[in-house]
C-alpha positions as CSV (number, residue, x, y, z in Angstrom):
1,X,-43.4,-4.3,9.1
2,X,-41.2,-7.4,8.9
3,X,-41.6,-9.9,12.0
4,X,-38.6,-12.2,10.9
5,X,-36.2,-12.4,8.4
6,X,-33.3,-14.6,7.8
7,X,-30.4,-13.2,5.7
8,X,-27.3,-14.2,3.9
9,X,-24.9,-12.8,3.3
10,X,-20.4,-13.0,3.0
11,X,-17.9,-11.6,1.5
12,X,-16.3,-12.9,-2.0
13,X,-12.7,-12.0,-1.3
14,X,-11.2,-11.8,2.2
15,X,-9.5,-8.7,1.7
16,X,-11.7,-5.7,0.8
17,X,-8.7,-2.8,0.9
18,X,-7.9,1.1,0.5
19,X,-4.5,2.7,0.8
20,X,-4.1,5.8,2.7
21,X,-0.6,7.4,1.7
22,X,-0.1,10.0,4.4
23,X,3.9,10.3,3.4
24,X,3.8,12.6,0.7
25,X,1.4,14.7,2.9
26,X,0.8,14.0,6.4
27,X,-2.7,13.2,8.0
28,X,-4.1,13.8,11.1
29,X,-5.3,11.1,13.2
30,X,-8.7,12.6,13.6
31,X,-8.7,12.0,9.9
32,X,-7.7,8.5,9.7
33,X,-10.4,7.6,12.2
34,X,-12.6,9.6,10.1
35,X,-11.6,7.1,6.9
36,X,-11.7,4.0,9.0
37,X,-15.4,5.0,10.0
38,X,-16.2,5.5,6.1
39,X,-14.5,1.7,5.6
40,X,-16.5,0.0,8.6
41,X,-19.7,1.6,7.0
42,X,-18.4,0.1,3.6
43,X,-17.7,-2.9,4.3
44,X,-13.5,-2.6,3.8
45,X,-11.8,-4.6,6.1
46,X,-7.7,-3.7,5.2
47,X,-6.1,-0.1,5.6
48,X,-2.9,-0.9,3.6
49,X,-1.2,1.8,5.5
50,X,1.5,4.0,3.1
51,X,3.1,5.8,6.2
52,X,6.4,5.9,4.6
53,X,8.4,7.6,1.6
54,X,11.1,9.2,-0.1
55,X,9.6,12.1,0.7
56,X,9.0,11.6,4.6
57,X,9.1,9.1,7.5
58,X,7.1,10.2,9.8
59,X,6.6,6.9,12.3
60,X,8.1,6.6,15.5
61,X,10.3,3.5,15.3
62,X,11.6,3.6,18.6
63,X,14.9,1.6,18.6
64,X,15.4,3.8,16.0
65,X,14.7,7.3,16.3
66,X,17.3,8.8,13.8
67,X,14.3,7.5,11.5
68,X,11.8,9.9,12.3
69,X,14.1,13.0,12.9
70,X,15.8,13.1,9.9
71,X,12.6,11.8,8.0
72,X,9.3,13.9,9.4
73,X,8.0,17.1,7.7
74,X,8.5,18.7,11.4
75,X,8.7,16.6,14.9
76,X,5.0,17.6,15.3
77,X,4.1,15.5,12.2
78,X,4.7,12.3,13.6
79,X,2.8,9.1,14.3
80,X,3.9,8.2,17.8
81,X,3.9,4.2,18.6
82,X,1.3,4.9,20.8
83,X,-1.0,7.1,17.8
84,X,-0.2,3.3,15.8
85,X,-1.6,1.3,18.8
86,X,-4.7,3.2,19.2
87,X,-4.5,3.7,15.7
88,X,-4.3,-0.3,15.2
89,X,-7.1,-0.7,18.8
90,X,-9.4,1.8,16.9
91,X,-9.1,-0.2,13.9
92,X,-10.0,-3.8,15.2
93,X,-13.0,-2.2,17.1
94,X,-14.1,-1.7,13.3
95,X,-13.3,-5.4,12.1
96,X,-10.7,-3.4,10.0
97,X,-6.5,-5.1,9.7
98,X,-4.2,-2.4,9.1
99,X,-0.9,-3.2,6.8
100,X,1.7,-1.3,7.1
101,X,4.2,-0.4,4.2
102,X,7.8,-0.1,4.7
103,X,8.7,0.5,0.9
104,X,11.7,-0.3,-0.5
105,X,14.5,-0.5,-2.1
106,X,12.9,2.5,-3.8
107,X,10.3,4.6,-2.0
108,X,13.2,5.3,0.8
109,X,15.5,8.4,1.1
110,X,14.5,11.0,3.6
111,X,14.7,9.7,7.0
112,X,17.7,7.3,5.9
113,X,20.4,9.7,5.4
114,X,21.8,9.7,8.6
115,X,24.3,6.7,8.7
116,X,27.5,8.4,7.0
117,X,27.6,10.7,10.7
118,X,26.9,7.6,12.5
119,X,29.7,5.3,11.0
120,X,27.1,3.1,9.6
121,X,27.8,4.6,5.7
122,X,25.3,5.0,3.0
123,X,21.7,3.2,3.6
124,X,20.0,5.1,1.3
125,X,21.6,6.7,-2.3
126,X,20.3,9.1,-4.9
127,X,18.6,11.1,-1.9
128,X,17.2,14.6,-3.0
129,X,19.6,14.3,-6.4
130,X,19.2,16.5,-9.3
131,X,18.0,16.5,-12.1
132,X,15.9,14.0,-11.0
133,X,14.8,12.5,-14.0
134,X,18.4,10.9,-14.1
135,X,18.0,9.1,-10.4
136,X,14.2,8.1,-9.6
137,X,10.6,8.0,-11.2
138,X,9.5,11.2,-9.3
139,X,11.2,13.4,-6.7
140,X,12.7,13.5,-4.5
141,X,15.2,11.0,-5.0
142,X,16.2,7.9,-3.1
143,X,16.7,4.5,-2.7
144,X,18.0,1.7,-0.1
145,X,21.7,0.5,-0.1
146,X,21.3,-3.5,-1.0
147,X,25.3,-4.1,-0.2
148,X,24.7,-1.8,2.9
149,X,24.7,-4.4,6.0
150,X,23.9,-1.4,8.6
151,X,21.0,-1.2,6.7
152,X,19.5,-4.7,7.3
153,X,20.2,-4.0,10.4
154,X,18.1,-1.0,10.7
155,X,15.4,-2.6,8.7
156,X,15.2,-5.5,11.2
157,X,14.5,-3.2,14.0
158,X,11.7,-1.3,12.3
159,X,10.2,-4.9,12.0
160,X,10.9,-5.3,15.6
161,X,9.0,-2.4,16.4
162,X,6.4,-3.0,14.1
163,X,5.3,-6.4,15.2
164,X,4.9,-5.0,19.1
165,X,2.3,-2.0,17.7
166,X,0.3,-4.2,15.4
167,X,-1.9,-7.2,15.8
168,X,0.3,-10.4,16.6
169,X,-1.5,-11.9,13.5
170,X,-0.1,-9.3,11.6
171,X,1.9,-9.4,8.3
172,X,3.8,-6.6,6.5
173,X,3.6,-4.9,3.1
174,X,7.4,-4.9,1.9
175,X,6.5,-2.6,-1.3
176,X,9.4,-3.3,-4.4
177,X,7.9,-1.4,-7.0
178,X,9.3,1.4,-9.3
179,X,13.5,0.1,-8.4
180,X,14.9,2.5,-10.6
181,X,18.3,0.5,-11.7
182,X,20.2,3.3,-13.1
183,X,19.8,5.3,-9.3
184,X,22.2,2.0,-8.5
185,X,23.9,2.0,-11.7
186,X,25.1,5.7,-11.3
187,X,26.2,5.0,-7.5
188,X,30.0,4.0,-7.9
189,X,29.9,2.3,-4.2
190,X,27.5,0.2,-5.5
191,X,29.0,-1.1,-8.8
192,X,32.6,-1.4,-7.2
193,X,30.9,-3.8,-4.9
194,X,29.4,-5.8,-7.3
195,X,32.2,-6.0,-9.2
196,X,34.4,-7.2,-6.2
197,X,31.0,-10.0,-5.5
198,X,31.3,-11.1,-8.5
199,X,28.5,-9.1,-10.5
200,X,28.2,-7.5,-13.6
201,X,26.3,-4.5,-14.1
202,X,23.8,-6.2,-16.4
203,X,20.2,-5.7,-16.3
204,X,20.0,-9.6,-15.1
205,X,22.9,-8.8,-12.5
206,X,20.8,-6.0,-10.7
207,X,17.6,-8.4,-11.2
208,X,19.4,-10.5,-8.7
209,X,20.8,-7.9,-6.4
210,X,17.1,-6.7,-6.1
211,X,16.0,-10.0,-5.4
212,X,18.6,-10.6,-2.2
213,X,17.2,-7.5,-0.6
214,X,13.9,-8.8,-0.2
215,X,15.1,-12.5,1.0
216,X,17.7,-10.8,3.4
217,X,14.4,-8.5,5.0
218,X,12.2,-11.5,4.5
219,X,14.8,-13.5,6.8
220,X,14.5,-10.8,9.1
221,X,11.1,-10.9,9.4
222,X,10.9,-14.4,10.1
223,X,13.6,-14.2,12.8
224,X,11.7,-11.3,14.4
225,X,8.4,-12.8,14.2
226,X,9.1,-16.4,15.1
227,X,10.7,-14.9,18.2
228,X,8.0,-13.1,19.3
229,X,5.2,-15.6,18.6
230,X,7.5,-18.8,19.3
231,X,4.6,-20.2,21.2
232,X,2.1,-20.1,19.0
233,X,3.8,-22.8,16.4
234,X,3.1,-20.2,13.6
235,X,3.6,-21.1,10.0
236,X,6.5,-17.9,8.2
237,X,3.8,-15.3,7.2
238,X,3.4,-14.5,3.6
239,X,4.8,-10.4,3.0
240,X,2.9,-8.4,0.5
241,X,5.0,-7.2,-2.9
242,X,3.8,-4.6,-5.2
243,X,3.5,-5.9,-9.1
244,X,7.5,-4.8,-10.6
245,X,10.3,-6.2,-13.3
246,X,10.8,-8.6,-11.0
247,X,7.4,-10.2,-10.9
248,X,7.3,-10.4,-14.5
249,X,6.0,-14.2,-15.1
250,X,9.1,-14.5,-17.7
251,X,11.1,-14.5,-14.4
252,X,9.1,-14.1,-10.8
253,X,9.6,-18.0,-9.7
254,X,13.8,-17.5,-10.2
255,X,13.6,-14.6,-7.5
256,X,10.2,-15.0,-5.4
257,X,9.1,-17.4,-4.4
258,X,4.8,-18.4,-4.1
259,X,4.4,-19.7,-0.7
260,X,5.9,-16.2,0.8
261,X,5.1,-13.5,-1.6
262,X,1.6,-12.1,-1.9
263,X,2.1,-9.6,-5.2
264,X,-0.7,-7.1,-5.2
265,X,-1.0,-6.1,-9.1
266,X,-1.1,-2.2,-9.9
267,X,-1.5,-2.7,-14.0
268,X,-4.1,-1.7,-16.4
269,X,-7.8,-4.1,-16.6
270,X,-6.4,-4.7,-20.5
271,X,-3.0,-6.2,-19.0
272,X,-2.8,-9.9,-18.7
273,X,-0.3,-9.9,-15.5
274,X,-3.4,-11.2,-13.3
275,X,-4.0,-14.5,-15.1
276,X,-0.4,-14.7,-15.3
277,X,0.7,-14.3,-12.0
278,X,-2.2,-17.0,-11.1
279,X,-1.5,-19.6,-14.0
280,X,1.8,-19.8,-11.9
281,X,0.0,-19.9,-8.7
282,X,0.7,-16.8,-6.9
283,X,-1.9,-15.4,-4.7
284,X,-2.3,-11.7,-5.8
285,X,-4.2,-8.4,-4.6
286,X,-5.7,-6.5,-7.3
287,X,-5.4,-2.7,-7.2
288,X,-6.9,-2.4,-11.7
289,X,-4.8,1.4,-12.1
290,X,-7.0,2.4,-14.6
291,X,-10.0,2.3,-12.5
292,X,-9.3,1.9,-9.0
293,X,-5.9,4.7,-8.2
294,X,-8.4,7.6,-7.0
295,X,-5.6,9.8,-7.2
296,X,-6.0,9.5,-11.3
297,X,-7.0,13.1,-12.9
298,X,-5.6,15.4,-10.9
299,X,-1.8,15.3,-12.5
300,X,-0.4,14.4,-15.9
301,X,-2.4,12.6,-18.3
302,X,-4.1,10.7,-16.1
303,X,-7.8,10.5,-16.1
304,X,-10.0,10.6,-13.2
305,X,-12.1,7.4,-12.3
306,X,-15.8,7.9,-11.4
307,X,-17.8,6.2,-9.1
308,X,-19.1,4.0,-12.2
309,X,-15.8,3.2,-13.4
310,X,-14.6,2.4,-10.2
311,X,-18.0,-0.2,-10.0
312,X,-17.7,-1.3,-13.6
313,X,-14.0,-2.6,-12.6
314,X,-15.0,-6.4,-12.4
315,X,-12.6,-8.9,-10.5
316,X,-12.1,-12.3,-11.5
317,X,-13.2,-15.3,-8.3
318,X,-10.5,-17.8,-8.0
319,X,-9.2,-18.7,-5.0
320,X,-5.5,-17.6,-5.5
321,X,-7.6,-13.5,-5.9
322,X,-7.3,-12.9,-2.0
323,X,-9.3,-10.0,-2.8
324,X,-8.1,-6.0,-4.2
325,X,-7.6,-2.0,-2.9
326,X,-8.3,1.2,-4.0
327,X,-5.6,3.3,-3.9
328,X,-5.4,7.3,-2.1
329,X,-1.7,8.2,-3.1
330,X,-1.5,11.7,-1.4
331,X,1.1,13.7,-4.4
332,X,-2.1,16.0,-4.7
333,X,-4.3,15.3,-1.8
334,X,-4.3,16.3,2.0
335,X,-6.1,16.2,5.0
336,X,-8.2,19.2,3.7
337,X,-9.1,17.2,0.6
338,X,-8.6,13.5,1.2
339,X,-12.0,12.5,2.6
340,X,-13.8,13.4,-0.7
341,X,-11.5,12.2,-3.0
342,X,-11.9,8.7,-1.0
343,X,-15.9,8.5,-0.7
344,X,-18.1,8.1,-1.8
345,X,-16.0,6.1,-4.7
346,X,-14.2,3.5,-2.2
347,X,-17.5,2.7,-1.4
348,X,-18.4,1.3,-5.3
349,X,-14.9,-0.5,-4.4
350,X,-16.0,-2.1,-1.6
351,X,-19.5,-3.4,-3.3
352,X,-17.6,-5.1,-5.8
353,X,-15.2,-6.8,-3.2
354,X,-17.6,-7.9,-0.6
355,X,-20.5,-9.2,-3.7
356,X,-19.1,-9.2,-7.1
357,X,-22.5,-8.0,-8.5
358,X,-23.5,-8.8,-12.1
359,X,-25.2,-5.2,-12.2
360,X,-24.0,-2.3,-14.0
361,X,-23.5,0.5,-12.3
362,X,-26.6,2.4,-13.9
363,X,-28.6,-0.3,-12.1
364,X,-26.9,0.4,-8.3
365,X,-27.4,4.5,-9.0
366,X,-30.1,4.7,-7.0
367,X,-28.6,2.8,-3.7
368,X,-25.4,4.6,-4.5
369,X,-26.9,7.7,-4.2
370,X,-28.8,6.4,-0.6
371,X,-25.0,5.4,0.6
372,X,-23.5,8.5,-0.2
373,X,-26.4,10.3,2.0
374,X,-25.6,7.5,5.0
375,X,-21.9,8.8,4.8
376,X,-22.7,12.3,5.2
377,X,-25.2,11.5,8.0
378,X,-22.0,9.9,9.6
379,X,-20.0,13.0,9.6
380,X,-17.9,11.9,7.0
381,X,-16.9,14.0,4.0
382,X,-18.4,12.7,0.4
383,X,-17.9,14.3,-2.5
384,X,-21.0,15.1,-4.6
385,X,-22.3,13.1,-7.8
386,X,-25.3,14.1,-8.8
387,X,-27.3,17.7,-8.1
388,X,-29.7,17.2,-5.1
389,X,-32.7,17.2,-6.9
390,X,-31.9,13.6,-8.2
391,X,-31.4,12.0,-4.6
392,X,-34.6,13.6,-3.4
393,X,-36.5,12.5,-6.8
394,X,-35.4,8.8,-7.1
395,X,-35.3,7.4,-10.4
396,X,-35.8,10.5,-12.6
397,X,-32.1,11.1,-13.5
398,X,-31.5,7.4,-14.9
């Protein structure tokens, strides 16, 4: 028996992260708090919260309902504000941040197609067009209207909404990956406006246009924050980007600037975009696809990611890495499914993030094995990795 100890013992990076997309398939909240209890067990301190879609938008903004009635699967599969507060409360309780995502330009179309009947014109384009192929990277359809002024608008007051349900130290994830250009290209509203700005329809020309969108919702969310928290003399919060053209190093410092954008990185280990992005000084969030998008192997050519290539996945320290996610995009998963597709894998995630081990992951088998049984003893759902006989004979199946 051990009379005294003294340990120590920190994190690496500050932000130890998993995404929950519940937008292609809703989740319950029962299941949520069932993931958050997995992540306080783990060690993970972000839910990067994918609430929102093309597919869906199924959060109560209340100065905007038209949101959530156009955009829900059905109005019982809806996150009220008060399911975010407890949500958020619940959370906290569990030394866990949540981020919320409002995607866009792309990621956006159901829920947004209700301005034409509300004199406030197209917000969102390409919604639910076919054949598909020629409008998006994967149906349904849709993107926001960056010459659509109404649509700022309504964008500001989701960020209204958003900074009353989450903690006031809160920032947002702003998403800006997979802007499909021809969507915009193929929209004639669109290209008459930029020709009447000024614009061309080159490649370069819709670079830019991409660009204002995210300053114009960036301004936004300065106004709305520094409103709300004028007393506490805050410093503009940094917003979260996903990896895109636009943060390609060749061109990121014309259209993004570092001390506001955060760019969380969704490329292959082999890519060099990480040491890129940092050689110019951006702070980035490292989500390695080829190991850590648990989603992998269930569609396309995609392969599936083990609990030993998810611990394999080695980040580099440097002080601009605030830290990396896993990633639970829910195309193929649902509340009946999603707990073991998460754990116990996250969990190899979440070693790496809070230690950075030198150790293989033959080496950690044996405490793996050990976590997974503290996860099931927890309630929570972990998929199988070895036969039982293995747990219950340590060692023998190295």
């Amino acid at each position: 028996m051990v009379k005294a100890a003294r340990v120590r013992d920190g994190p690496i990076y500050p932000h130890r992260g998993l995404l929950l997309d519940t937008a292609r398939n809703y989740m319950p909240l029962k299941v949520i708090s069932r993931v958050l209890d997995g992540m306080a067990a783990s060690k993970l301190n972000v839910l990067h919260w994918h609430v929102v879609d093309t597919q869906s938008f199924p959060l109560e903004i209340t100065r905007v309902p038209e949101l959530q009635q156009f955009g829900a699967y059905h109005p019982d599969l809806v996150y009220s504000r008060t399911d975010t507060q407890n949500m958020v409360r619940y959370a906290r309780l569990r030394g866990i941040r949540i981020i919320i995502e409002i995607d866009g330009p792309s990621h956006a179309g159901n829920g947004w197609q209700w301005g034409p009947m509300s004199g406030l014109g197209n917000m969102a384009v390409c919604v639910n067009q076919q054949p598909w192929r020629s409008y998006c990277i994967e149906p349904p359809c849709g993107q926001l209207n960056p010459l659509n002024e109404n649509m700022y608008g309504i964008m500001k007051e989701i960020y209204e909404d958003l900074v009353e349900v989450n903690a006031p130290e809160e920032t947002i994830h702003m998403g800006g990956d997979e802007v499909f250009i021809p969507c915009w290209n193929r929209t004639e509203e669109i290209t008459r406006r930029m020709h009447d700005t000024g614009f061309d329809l080159s490649l370069r020309s819709f670079y830019k246009l991409w660009a204002e969108f995210h300053q114009k919702n960036l301004d936004s969310w300065d106004n709305v924050t520094q409103r709300q928290y004028a007393t506490r003399n805050q410093v503009p919060k940094s917003v979260i980007l996903w990896s895109s053209h636009l943060t390609d190093p060749e061109i990121i410092t014309e259209h993004l600037p570092k001390e506001r954008y955060i760019i969380q990185t969704w490329v292959e280990s082999d890519k060099t975009l990480n040491n890129d992005l940092l050689l110019k000084g951006y702070r980035i969030i490292v989500s390695t696809k080829d190991a850590w998008y648990l989603d992998h192997g269930f569609w396309g050519r995609t392969e599936y990611h083990n609990w030993k290539k998810v611990y394999d996945n080695r980040m580099e320290v440097h002080p601009l890495v605030l830290g990396g996610e896993v990633c639970m995009w829910s195309e193929f998963v649902d509340q009946t499914s999603v707990e073991s597709r998460i754990w116990p894998r996250a969990g190899a995630a979440a070693e790496r993030l809070w230690a950075n081990p030198k150790l293989s992951s033959l080496l950690v088998q044996t405490r793996f094995l050990r976590y997974r049984e503290r996860l099931l003893s927890r309630g929570i759902r972990s998929d199988a990795v070895i036969p039982k006989w293995c747990v219950l004979n340590e060692g023998q199946c190295l």
